[in-house]
Short mmCIF file of C-alpha atoms in Angstrom, two decimals:
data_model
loop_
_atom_site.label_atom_id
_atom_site.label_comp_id
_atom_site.label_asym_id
_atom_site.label_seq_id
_atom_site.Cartn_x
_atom_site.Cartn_y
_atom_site.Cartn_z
CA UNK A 1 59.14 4.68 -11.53
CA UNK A 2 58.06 3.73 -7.90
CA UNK A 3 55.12 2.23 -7.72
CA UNK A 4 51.64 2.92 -5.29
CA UNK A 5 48.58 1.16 -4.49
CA UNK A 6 45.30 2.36 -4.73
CA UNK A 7 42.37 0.65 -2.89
CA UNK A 8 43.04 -2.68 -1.44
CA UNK A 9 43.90 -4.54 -4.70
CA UNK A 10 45.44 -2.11 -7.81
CA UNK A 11 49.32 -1.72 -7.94
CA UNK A 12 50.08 1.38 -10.62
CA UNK A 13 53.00 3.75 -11.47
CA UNK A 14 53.40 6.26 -8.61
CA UNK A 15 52.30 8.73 -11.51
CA UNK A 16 49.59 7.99 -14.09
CA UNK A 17 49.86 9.38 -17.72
CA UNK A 18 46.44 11.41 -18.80
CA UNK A 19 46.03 10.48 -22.76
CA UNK A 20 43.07 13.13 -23.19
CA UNK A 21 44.67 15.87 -25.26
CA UNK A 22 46.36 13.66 -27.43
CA UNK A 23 42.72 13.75 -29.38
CA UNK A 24 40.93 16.93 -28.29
CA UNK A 25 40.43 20.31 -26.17
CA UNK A 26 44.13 21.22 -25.49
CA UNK A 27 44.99 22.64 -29.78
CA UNK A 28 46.00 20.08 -32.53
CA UNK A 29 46.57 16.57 -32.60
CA UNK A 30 49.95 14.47 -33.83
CA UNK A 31 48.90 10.93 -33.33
CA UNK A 32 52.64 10.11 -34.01
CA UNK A 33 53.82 11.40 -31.27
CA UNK A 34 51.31 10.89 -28.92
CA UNK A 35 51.58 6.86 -29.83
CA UNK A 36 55.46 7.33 -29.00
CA UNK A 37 54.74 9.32 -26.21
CA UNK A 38 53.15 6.57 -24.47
CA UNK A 39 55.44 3.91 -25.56
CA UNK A 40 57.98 6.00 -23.62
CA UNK A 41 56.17 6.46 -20.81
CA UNK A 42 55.61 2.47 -21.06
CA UNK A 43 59.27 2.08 -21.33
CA UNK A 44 60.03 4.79 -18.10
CA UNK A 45 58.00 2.31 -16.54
CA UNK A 46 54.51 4.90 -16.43
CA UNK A 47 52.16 1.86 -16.54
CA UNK A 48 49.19 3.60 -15.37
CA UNK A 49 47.27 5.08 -18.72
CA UNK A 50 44.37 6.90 -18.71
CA UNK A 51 41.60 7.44 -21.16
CA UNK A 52 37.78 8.34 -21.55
CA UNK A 53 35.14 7.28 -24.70
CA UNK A 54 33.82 10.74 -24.93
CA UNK A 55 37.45 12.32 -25.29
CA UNK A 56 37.73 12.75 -29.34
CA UNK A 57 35.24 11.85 -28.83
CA UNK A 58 35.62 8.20 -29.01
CA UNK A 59 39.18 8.39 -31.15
CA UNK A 60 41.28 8.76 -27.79
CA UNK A 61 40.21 5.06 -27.05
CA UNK A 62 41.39 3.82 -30.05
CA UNK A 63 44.86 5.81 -30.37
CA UNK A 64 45.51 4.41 -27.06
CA UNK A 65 44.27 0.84 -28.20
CA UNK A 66 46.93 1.39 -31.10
CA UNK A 67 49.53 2.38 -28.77
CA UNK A 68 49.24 -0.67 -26.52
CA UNK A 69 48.39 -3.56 -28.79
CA UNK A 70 51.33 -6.07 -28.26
CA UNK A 71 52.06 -4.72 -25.11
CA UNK A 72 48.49 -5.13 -22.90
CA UNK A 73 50.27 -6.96 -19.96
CA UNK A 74 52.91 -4.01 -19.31
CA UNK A 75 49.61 -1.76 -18.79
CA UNK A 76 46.89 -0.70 -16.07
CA UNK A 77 43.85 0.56 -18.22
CA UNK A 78 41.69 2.91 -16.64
CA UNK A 79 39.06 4.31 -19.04
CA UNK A 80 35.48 6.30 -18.20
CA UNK A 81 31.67 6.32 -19.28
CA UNK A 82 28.99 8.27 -18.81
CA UNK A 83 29.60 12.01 -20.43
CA UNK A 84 27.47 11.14 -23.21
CA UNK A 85 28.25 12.71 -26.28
CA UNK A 86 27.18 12.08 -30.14
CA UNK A 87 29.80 11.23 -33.15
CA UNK A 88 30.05 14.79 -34.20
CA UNK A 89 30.73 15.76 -30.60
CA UNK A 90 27.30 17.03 -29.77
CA UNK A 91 27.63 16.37 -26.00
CA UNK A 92 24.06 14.54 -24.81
CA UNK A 93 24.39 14.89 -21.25
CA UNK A 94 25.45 12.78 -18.39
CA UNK A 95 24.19 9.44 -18.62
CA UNK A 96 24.19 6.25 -15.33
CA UNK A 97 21.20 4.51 -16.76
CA UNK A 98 21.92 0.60 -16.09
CA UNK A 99 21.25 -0.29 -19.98
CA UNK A 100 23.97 2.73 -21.21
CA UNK A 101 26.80 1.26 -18.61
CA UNK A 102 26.71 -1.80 -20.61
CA UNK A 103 26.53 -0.39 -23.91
CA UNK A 104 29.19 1.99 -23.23
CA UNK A 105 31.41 -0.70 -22.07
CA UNK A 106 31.32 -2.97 -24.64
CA UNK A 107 31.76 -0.37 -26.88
CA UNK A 108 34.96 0.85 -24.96
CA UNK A 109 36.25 -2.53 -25.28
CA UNK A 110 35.77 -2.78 -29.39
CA UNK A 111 37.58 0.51 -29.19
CA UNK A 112 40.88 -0.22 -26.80
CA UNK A 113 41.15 -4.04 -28.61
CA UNK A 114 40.88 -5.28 -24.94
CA UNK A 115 39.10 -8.08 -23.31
CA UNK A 116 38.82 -6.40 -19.76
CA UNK A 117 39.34 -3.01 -18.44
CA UNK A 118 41.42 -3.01 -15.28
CA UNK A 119 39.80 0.61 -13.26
CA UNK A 120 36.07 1.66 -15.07
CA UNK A 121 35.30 4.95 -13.98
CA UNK A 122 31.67 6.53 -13.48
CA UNK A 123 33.00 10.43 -15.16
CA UNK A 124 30.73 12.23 -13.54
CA UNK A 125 26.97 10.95 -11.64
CA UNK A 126 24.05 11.12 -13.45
CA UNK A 127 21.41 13.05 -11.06
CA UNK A 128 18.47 11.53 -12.58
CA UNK A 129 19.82 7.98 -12.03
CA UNK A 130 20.00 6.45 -8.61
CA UNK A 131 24.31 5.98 -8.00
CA UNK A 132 23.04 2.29 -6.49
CA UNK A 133 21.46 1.36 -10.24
CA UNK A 134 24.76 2.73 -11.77
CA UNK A 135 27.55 0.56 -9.46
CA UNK A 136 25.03 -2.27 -9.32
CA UNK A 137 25.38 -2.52 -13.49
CA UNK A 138 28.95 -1.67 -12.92
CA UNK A 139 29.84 -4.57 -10.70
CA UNK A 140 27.99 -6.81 -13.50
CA UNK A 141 31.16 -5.83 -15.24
CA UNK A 142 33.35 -7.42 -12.80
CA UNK A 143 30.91 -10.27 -12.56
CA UNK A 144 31.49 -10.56 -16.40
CA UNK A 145 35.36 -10.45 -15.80
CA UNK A 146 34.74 -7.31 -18.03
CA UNK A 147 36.02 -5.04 -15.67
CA UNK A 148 38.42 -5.51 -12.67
CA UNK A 149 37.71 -2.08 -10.57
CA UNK A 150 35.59 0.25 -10.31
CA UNK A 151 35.86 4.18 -9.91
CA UNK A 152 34.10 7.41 -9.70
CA UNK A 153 35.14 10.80 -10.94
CA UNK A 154 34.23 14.07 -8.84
CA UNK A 155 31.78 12.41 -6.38
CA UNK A 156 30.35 14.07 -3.57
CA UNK A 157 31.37 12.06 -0.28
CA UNK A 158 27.81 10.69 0.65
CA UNK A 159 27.83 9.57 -3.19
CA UNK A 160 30.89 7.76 -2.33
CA UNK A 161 29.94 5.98 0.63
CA UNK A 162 26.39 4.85 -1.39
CA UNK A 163 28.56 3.68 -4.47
CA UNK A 164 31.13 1.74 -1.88
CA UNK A 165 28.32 -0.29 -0.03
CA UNK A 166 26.97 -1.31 -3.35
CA UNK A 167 30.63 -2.66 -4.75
CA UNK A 168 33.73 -1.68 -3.56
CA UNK A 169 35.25 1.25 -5.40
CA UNK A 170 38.87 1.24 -6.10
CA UNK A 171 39.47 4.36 -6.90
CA UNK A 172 37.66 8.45 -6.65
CA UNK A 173 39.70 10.61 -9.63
CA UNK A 174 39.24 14.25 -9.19
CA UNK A 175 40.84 17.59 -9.81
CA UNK A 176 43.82 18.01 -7.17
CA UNK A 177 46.54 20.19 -7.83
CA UNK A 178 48.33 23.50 -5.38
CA UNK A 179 45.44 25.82 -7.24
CA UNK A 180 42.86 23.06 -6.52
CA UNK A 181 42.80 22.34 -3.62
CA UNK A 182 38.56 21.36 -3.12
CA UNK A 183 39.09 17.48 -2.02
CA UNK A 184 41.06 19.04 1.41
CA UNK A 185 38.03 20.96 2.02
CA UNK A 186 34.98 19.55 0.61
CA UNK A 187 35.11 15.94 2.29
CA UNK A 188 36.49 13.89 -0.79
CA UNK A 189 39.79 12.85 0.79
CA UNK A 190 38.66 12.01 4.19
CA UNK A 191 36.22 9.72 2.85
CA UNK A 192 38.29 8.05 0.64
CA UNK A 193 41.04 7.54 3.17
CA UNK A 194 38.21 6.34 5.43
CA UNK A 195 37.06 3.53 3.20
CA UNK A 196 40.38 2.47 1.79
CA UNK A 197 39.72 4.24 -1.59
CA UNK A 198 42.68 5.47 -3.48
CA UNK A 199 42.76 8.81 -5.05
CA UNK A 200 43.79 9.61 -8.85
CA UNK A 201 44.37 13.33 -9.40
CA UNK A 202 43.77 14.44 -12.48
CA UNK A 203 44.85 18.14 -13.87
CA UNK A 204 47.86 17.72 -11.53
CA UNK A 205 49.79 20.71 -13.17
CA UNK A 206 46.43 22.68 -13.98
CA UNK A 207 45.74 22.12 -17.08
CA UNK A 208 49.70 23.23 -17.95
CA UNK A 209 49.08 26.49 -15.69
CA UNK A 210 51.22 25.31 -13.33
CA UNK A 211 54.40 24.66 -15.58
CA UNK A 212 54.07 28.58 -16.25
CA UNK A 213 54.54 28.37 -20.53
CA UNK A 214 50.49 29.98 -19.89
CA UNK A 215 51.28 33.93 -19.21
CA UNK A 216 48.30 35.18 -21.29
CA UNK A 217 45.35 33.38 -23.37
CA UNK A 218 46.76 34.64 -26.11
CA UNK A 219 49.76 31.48 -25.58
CA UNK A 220 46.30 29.23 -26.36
CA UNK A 221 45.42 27.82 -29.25
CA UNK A 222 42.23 29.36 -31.09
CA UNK A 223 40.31 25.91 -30.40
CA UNK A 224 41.93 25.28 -26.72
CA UNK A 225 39.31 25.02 -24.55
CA UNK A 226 41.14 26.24 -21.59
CA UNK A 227 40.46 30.14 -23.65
CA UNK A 228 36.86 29.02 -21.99
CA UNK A 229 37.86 28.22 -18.67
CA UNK A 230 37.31 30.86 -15.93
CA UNK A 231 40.42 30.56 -14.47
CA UNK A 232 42.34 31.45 -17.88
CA UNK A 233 40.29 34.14 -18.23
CA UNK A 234 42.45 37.93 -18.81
CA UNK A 235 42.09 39.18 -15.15
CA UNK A 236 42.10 36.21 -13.67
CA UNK A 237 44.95 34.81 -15.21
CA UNK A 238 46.52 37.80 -14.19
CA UNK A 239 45.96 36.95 -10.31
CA UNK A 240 47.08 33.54 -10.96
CA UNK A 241 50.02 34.03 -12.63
CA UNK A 242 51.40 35.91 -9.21
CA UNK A 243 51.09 32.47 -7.16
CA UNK A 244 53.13 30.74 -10.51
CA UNK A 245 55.64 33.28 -10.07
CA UNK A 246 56.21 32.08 -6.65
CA UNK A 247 56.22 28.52 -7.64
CA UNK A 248 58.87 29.78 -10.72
CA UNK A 249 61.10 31.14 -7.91
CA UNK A 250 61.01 28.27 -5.68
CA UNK A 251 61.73 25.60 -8.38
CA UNK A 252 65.12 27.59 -9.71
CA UNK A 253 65.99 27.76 -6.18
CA UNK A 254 65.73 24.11 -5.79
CA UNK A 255 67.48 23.17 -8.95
CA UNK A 256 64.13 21.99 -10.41
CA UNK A 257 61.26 22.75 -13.12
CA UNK A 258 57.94 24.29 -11.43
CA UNK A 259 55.98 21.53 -13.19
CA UNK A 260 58.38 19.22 -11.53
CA UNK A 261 58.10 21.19 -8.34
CA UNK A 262 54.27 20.70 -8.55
CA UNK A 263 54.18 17.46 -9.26
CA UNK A 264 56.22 16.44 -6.16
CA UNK A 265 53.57 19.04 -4.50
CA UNK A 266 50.76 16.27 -5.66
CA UNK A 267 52.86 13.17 -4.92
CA UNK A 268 53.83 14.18 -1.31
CA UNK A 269 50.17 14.21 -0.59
CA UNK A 270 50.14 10.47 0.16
CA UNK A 271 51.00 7.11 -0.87
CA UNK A 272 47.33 6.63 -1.63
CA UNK A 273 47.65 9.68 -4.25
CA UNK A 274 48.12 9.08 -8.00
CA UNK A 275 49.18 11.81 -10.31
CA UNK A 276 48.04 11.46 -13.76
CA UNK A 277 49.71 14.25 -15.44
CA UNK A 278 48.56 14.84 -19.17
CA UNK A 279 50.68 15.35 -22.32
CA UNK A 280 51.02 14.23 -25.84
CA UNK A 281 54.90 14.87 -26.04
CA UNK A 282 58.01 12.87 -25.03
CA UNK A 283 59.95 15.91 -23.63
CA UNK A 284 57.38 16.92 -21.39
CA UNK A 285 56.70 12.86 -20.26
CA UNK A 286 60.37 12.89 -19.48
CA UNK A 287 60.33 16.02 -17.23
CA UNK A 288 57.01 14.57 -15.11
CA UNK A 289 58.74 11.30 -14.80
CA UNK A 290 61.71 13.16 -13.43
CA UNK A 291 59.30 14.91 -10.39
CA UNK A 292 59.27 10.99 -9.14
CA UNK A 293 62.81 11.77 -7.47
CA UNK A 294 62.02 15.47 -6.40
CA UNK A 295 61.89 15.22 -2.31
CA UNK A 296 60.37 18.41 -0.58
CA UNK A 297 61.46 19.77 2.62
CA UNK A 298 58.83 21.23 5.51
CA UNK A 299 59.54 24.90 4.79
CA UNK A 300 58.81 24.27 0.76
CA UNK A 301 55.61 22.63 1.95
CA UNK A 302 54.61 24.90 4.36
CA UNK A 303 55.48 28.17 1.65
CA UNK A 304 53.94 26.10 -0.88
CA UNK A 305 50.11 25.93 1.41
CA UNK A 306 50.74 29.42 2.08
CA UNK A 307 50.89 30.80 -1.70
CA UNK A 308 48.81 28.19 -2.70
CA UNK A 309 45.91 28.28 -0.02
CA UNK A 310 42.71 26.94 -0.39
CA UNK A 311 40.60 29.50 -2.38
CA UNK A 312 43.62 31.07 -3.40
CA UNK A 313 42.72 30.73 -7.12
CA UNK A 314 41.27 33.52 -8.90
CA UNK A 315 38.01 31.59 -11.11
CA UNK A 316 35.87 28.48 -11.18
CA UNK A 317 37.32 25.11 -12.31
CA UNK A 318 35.06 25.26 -15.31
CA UNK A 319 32.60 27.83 -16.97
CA UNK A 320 29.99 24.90 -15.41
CA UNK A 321 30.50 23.76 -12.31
CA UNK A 322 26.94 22.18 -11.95
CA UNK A 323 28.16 18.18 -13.09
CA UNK A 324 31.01 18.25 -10.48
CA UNK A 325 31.35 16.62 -6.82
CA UNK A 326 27.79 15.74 -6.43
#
């Protein structure tokens, strides 16, 4: 696995390895496999793992604490506060108050069986809580040797800029994928590129949509949550699945998958662009990892931004859009 750097300072796996439904939201849970899915990823040399306390929510933390106990130095941690949510799941809101960043980290620590945290992400900005009190208690973290970077998740771009004059943020992680395509057009990537921010992009495949084993909700798990996203709904779905087609076509033609295809879609963005592709299975790791050698010619990439336009996508990201890129 090649590797990329992201903001001045963080050296990762050109691809990232999303641990969140190994624990919750995408059907059951095997926490067999999903421990030697990421000791195979460790081993392909996927270094870059990441995690969030409110996935399980708090039991994705510790699987992942599990999985890399003996072999900490082989990994680059990224974990998240800040979607607050209860033991039983109740979720309590977003939460950037100064006292909670601290709490929540120490708690994430207890959890992974770590002494530092190499990339802390804000997940999404608390509006009630000035972004300068959140990076200022952040950057007590690195002050603490806590915490090594600092990130944000779905930030609008003046956010950004407010959060990067307090501390320097490593990294912005947001939803990028060919049926996202919002950080071309909404400011995200020019302002990270402008301040020498690296981007993670998370839901790389679409949730799975883009690998094309989705052709109805009824392929969904009763307790999926993705039966409550808008763009799985029926008719929807239905409009989306014509642009997968296309993709479907274009990877047999090229001797690939179309995860694989979209995947190198993501990863020909920019050397500054980190896939972290989600899974809780070894044969699906595998085929990612694999995308690493796919190489794309103009006229795929150009066919590729025609089908896959921005807009193109039939439905919202989520049922509630109100907690992202502000």
């Amino acid at each position: 696995m090649r590797t990329r750097r992201i903001g001045s300072q963080l050296v990762v796996s050109a691809q990232g390895l999303g641990c969140m439904g190994m624990s919750e939201f995408y059907g059951t849970s095997d926490d067999t496999e999903s421990t030697a899915t990421i000791h195979r990823a460790l081993d392909l040399g996927v270094t870059f793992l990441d995690t969030a306390d409110m996935y399980g929510p708090f039991t994705n933390e510790q699987l992942v604490g599990r999985a890399i106990a003996g072999r900490r130095d082989e990994v680059v941690l990224a974990t998240k506060f800040g979607n607050q949510r209860a033991p039983d799941g109740t979720r309590l809101g977003i939460n950037g108050r100064p006292d909670y960043v601290r709490r929540a980290c120490d708690a994430s620590l207890l959890r992974l069986g770590v002494d530092h945290i190499d990339l802390y992400y804000q997940h999404r900005v608390d509006p009630d809580t000035p972004i300068e009190e959140t990076v200022g208690a952040m950057s007590e973290l690195v002050s603490a040797g806590k915490v090594l970077h600092l990130g944000l998740s779905e930030a609008a771009p003046e956010t950004i800029r407010r959060a990067h004059a307090v501390h320097p943020i490593t990294a912005l992680q947001t939803e990028w994928s060919l049926w996202t395509r919002d950080p071309e057009t909404n400011g995200a990537l020019d302002t990270v590129r402008e301040l020498g921010i690296g981007f993670v992009a998370y839901s790389p495949l679409g949730r799975g949509f883009l690998s094309g084993a989705i052709t109805s909700p009824g392929d969904l798990a009763g307790d999926d949550f993705r039966r409550h996203n808008p763009r799985f709904a029926e008719a929807n779905l239905r409009q989306n699945r014509k642009m997968v087609a296309e993709l479907e076509r274009m990877a047999r033609d090229k001797g690939v998958t179309a995860a694989q295809l979209a995947l190198a879609w993501v990863l020909d963005r920019g050397d500054d662009v980190v896939p972290i592709p989600g899974t809780k299975r070894r044969r699906y790791l595998e085929e990612n990892v694999a995308a690493d050698d796919v190489r794309l010619t103009d006229e795929e990439r150009q066919h590729l931004d025609e089908v896959f336009s921005p807009g193109a996508a039939a439905g919202d990201r989520y049922a509630d859009m109100t907690s992202v890129h502000r």
